[in-house]
Tab-separated table of C-alpha atoms in Angstrom:
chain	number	residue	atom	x	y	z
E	1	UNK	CA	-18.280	7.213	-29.682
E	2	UNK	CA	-14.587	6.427	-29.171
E	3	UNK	CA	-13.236	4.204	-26.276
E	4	UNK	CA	-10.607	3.880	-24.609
E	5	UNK	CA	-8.461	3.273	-21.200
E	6	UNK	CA	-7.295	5.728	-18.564
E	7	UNK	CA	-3.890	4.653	-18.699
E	8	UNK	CA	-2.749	8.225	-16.074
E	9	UNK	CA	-4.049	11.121	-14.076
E	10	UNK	CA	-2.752	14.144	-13.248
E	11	UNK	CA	-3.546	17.644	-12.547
E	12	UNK	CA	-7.114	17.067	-12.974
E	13	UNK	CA	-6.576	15.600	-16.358
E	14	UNK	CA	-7.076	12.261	-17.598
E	15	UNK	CA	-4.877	10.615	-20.537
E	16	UNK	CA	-6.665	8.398	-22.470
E	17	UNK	CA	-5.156	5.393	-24.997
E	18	UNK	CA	-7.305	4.989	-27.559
E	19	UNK	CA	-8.787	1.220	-28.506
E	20	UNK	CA	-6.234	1.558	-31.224
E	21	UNK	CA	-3.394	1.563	-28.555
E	22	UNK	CA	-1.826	5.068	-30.826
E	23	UNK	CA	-2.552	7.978	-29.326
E	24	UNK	CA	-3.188	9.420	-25.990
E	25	UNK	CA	-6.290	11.826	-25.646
E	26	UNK	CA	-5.844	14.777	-22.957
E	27	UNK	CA	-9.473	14.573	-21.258
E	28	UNK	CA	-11.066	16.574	-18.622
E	29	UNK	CA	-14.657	14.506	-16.832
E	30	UNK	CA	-17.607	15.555	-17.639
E	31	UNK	CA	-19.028	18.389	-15.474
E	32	UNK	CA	-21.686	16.092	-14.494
E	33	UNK	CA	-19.609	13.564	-12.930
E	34	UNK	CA	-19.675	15.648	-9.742
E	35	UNK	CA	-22.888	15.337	-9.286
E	36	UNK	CA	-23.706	11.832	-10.148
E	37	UNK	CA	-20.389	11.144	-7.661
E	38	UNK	CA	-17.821	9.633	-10.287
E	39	UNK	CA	-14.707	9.938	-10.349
E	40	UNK	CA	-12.435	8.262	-12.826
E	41	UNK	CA	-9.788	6.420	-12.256
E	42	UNK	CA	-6.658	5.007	-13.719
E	43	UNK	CA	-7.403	1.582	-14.877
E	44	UNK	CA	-11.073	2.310	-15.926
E	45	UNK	CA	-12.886	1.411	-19.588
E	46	UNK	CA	-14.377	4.978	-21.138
E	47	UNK	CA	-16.351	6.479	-23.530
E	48	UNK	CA	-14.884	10.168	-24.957
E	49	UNK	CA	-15.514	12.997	-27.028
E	50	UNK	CA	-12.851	14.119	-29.323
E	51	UNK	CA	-12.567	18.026	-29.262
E	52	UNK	CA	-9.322	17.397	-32.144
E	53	UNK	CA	-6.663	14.568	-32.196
E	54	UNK	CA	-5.374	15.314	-28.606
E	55	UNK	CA	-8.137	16.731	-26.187
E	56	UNK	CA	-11.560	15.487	-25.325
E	57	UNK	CA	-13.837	14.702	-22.385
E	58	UNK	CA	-14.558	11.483	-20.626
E	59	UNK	CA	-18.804	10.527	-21.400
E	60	UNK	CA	-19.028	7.096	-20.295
E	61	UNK	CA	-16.764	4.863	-17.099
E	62	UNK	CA	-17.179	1.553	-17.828
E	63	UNK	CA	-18.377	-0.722	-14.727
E	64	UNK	CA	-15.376	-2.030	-12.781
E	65	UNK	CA	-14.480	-5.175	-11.600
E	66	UNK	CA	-12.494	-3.646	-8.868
E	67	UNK	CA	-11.163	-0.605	-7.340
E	68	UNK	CA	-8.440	0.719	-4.822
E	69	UNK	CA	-8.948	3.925	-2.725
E	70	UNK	CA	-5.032	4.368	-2.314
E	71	UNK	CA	-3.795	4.230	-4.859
E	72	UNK	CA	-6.845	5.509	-6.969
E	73	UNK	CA	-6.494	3.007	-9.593
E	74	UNK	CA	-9.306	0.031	-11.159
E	75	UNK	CA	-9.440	-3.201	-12.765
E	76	UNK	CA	-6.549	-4.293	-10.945
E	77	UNK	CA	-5.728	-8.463	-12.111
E	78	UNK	CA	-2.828	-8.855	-9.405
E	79	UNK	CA	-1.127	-7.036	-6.343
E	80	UNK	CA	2.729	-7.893	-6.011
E	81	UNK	CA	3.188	-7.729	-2.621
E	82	UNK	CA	6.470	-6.716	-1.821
E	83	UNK	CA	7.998	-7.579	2.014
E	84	UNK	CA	12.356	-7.980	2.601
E	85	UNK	CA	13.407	-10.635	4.581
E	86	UNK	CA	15.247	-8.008	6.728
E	87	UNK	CA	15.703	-4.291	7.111
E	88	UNK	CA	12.905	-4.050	7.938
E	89	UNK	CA	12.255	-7.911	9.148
E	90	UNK	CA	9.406	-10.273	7.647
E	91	UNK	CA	6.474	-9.046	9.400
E	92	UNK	CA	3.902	-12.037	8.361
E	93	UNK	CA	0.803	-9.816	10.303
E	94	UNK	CA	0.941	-6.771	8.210
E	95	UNK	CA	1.782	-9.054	5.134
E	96	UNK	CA	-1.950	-10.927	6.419
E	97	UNK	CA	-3.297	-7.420	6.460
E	98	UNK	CA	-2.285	-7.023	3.225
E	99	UNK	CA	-3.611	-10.033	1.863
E	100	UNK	CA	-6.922	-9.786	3.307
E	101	UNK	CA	-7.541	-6.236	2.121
E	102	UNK	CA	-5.980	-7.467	-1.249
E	103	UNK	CA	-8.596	-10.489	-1.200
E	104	UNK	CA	-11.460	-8.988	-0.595
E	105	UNK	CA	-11.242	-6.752	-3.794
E	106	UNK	CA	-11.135	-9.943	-5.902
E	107	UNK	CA	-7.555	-9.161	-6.330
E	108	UNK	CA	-4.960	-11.857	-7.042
E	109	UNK	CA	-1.623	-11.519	-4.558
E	110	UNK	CA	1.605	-12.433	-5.488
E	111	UNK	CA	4.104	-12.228	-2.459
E	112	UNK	CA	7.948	-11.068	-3.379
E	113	UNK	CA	10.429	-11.566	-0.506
E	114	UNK	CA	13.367	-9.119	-1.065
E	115	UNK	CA	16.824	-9.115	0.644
E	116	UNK	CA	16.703	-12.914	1.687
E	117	UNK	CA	20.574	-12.911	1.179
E	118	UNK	CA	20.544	-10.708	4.589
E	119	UNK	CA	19.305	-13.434	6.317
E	120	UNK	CA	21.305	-16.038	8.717
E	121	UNK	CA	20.783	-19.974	8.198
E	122	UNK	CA	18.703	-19.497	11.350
E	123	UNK	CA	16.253	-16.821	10.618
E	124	UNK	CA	16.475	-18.630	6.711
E	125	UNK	CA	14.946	-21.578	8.332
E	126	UNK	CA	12.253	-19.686	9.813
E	127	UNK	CA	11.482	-17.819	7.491
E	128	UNK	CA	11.349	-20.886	4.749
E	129	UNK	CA	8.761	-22.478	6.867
E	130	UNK	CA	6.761	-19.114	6.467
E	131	UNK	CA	6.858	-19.366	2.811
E	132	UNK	CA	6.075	-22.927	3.035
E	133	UNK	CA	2.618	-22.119	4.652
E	134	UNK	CA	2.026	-19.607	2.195
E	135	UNK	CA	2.400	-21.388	-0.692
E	136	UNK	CA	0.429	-24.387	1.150
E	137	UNK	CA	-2.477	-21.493	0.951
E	138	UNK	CA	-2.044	-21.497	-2.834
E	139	UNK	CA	-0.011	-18.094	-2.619
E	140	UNK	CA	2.562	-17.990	-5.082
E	141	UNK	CA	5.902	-16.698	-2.973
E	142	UNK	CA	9.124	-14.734	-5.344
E	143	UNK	CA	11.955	-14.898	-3.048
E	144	UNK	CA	15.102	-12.320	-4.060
E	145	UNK	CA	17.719	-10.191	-3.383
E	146	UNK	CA	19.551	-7.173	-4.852
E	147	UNK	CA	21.427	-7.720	-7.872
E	148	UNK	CA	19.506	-11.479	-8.040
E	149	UNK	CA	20.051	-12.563	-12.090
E	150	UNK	CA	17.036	-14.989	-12.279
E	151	UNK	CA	14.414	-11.899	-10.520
E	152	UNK	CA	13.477	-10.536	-14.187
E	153	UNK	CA	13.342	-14.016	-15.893
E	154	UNK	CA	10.933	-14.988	-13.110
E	155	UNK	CA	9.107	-11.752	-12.833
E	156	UNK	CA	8.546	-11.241	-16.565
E	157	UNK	CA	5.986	-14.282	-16.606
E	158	UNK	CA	3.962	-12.697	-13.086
E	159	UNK	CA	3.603	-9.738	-15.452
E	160	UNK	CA	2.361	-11.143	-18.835
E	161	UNK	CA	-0.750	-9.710	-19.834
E	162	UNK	CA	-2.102	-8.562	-16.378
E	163	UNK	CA	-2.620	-5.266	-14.660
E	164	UNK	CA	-0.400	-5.097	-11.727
E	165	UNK	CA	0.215	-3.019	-8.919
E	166	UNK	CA	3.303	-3.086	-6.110
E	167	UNK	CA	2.412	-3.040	-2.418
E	168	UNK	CA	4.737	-2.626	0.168
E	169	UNK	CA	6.171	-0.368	2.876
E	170	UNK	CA	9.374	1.789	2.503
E	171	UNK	CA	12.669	0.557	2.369
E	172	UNK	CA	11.581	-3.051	1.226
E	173	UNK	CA	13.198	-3.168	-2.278
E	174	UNK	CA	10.298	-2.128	-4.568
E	175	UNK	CA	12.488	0.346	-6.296
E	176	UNK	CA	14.813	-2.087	-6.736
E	177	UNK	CA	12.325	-4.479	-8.362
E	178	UNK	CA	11.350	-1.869	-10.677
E	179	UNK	CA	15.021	-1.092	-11.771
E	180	UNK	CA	15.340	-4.757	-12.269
E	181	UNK	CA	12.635	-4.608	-14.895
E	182	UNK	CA	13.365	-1.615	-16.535
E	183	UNK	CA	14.989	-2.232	-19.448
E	184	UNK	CA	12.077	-3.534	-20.364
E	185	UNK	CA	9.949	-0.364	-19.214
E	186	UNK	CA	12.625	1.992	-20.500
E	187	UNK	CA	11.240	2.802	-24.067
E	188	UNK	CA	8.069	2.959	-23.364
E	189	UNK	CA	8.171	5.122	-20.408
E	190	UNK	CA	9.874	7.201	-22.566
E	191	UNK	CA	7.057	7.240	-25.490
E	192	UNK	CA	4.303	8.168	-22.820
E	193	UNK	CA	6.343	11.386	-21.245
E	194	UNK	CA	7.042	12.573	-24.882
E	195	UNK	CA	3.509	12.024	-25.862
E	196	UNK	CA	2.097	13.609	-22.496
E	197	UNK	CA	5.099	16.306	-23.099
E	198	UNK	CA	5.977	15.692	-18.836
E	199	UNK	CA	8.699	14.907	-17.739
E	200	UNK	CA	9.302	11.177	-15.654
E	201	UNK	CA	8.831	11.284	-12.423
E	202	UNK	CA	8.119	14.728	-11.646
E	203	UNK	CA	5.662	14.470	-9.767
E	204	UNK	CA	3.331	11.863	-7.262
E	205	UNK	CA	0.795	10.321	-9.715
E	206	UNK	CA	-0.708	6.923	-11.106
E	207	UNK	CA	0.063	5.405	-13.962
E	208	UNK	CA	-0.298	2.214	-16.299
E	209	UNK	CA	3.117	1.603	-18.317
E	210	UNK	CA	2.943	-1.542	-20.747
E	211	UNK	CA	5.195	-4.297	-19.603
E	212	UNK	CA	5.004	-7.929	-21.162
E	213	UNK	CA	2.165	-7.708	-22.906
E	214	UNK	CA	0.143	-6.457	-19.823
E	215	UNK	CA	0.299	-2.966	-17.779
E	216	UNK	CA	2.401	-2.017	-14.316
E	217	UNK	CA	1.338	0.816	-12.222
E	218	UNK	CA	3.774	3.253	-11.308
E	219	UNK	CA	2.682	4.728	-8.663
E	220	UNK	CA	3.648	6.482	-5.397
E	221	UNK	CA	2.320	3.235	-3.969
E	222	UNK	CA	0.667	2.454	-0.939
E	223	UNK	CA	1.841	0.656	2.117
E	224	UNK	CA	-1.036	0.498	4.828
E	225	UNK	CA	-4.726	-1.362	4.339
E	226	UNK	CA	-7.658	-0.417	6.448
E	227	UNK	CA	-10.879	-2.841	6.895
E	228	UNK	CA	-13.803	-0.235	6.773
E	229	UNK	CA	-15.766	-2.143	3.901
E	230	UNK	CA	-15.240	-5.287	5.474
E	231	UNK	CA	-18.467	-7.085	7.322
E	232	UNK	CA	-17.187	-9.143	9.955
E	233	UNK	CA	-19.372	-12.504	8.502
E	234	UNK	CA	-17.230	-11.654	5.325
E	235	UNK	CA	-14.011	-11.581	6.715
E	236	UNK	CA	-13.175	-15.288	7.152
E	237	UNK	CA	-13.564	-15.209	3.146
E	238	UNK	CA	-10.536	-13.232	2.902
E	239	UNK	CA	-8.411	-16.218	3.899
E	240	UNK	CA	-8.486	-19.078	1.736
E	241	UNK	CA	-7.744	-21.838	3.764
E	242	UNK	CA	-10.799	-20.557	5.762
E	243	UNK	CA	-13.036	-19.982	2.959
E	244	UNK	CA	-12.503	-23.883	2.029
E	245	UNK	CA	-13.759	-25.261	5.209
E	246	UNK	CA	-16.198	-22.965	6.656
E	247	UNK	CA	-19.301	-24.652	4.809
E	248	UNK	CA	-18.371	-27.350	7.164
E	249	UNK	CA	-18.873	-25.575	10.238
E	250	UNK	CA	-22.211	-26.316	12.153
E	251	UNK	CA	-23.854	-22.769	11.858
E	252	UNK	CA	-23.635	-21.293	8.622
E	253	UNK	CA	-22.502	-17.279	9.858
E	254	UNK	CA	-20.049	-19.245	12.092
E	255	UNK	CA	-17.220	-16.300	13.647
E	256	UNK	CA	-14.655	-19.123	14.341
E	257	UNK	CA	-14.509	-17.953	17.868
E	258	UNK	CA	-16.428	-20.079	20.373
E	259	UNK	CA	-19.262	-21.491	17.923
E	260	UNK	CA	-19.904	-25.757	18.599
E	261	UNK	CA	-18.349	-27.496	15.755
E	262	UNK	CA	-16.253	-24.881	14.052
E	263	UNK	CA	-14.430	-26.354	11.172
E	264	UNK	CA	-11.860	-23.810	11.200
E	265	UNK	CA	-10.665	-24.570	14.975
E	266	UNK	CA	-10.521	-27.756	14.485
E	267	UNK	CA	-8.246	-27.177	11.458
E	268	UNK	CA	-5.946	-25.139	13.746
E	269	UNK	CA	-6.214	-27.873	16.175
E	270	UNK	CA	-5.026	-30.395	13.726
E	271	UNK	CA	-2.224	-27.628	12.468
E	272	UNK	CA	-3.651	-27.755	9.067
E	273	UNK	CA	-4.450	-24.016	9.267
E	274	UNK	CA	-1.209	-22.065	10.927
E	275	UNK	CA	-2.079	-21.166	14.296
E	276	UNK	CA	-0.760	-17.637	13.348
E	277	UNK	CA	-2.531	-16.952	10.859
E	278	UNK	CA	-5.626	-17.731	13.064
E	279	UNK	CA	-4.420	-15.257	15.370
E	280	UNK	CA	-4.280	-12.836	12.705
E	281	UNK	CA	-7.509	-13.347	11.704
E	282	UNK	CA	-9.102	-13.206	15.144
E	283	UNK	CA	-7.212	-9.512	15.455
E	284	UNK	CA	-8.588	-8.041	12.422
E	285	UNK	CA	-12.296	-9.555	13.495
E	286	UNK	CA	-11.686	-7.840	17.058
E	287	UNK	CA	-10.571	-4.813	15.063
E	288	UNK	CA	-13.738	-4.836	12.350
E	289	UNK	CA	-16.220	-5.582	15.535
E	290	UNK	CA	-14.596	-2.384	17.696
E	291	UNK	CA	-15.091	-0.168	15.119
E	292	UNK	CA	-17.494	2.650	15.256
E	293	UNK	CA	-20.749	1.904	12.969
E	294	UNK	CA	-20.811	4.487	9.534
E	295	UNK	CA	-23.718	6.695	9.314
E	296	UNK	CA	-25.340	7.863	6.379
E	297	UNK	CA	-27.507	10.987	5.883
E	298	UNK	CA	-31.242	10.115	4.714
């Protein structure tokens, strides 16, 4: 049985690069997908029939090791995370959204900080303490700005051999990221439109374009994270510096919220954990425990 990787979707149809890397296969799911609930996503490992050298149908998805809802896309290695300085300003609670929804997939984030040459020396200084913490975390922080020389020599290396994704809201500079690393994308993107005969950008889809020896989705991206498959004893997991202490709190399900002998608020306390992030965290538990419980039909 062939195999191959989804590499885009569209219409319905799934394109499929062979294990050869040489052709793309036009595939349809199999009708019994439906029913069994799967639905294939860019990203995912599969099995196909061959009807001739261009068509087939999807048999087999692969397990994942991850998966995103929005955009539809699996087996994600990395998230670049893409915030500006200013216009819109460094907003470090929806950039803690993002990298708690990003963590809990088992997704590795990479922060990029566009349009830092916006800033004053004032809200520089802030802001370099910010990235400071971060990168205390263990987060690795790409700070930039429009028309910055060094942002492909230092992207290019991010990129190598993973499968990435950008994250970010509007108006932060993600298009201006990609233009910075298009030359590189250039040729190819132009192989896969011939050899899916569409035309670039045409349309809102997902799709895997080879970059550095590893894949970038283009996509119509995503810039908002919910928490509705996050458990609130899970969610202190989602922050690292949090993970690394919490076997040393007293009780082992500890909240961090008014629990005796809470190693996390005594890391606060001694400003070894920033007391925003804390804050952040203690918002998105109030927000997981207000939430209205799922049902499920029997």
């Amino acid at each position: 049985m062939p195999k191959g990787q989804i590499r885009k979707a569209l219409s319905g149809f799934y394109y499929v690069l062979d294990e050869n890397g040489e052709r793309y296969i036009q595939c349809r799911g199999r009708g019994v997908f439906r029913n069994r609930q799967i639905s294939p996503l860019v990203g995912d490992f599969v099995d196909y029939e061959a009807d001739n050298d261009l068509e087939g149908t999807i048999t087999v998805v692969h397990k994942r090791k991850n998966e995103l809802v929005r955009p539809p896309i699996s087996n994600i290695d990395q998230a670049i995370l893409v915030f500006s300085a200013k216009q819109p300003d460094f907003h470090p609670l929806l950039l803690d959204r993002f990298l708690t929804a990003i963590e809990q997939h088992g997704i590795k984030p990479v922060i990029c900080l566009t349009k830092m040459d916006l800033l004053k020396d004032n809200e520089k200084e802030k802001l370099e303490s910010f990235i400071s913490d971060y990168e205390k975390i263990g987060y690795e922080v790409i700070p930039t700005f429009k028309g910055d020389p060094s942002l492909q020599e230092r992207l290019m290396p991010v990129l190598e051999g993973k499968i990435s994704v950008l994250a970010g809201q509007s108006g932060v500079g993600k298009s201006t990221m990609l233009n910075t690393i298009l030359p590189a994308l250039e040729l190819k993107t132009d192989d896969i439109s011939k050899a899916l005969n569409r035309g670039k950008h045409t349309t809102r889809h997902v799709e895997l374009i080879e970059v550095n020896n590893g894949l970038l989705a283009d996509t119509p991206g995503f810039s908002s994270f919910d928490f509705d498959t996050i458990e609130k004893e899970e969610l202190s997991g989602c922050f690292p510096e949090m993970a690394e202490r919490s076997n040393s709190c007293k009780f082992r399900e500890c909240l961090h919220l008014n629990e005796p002998k809470c190693a996390i608020k005594a890391a606060v306390e001694a400003n070894e954990i920033p007391e925003y992030r804390y804050k952040h965290y203690l918002k998105f538990l109030e927000e997981i425990m207000s939430r209205k419980p799922r049902y499920t039909n029997d």
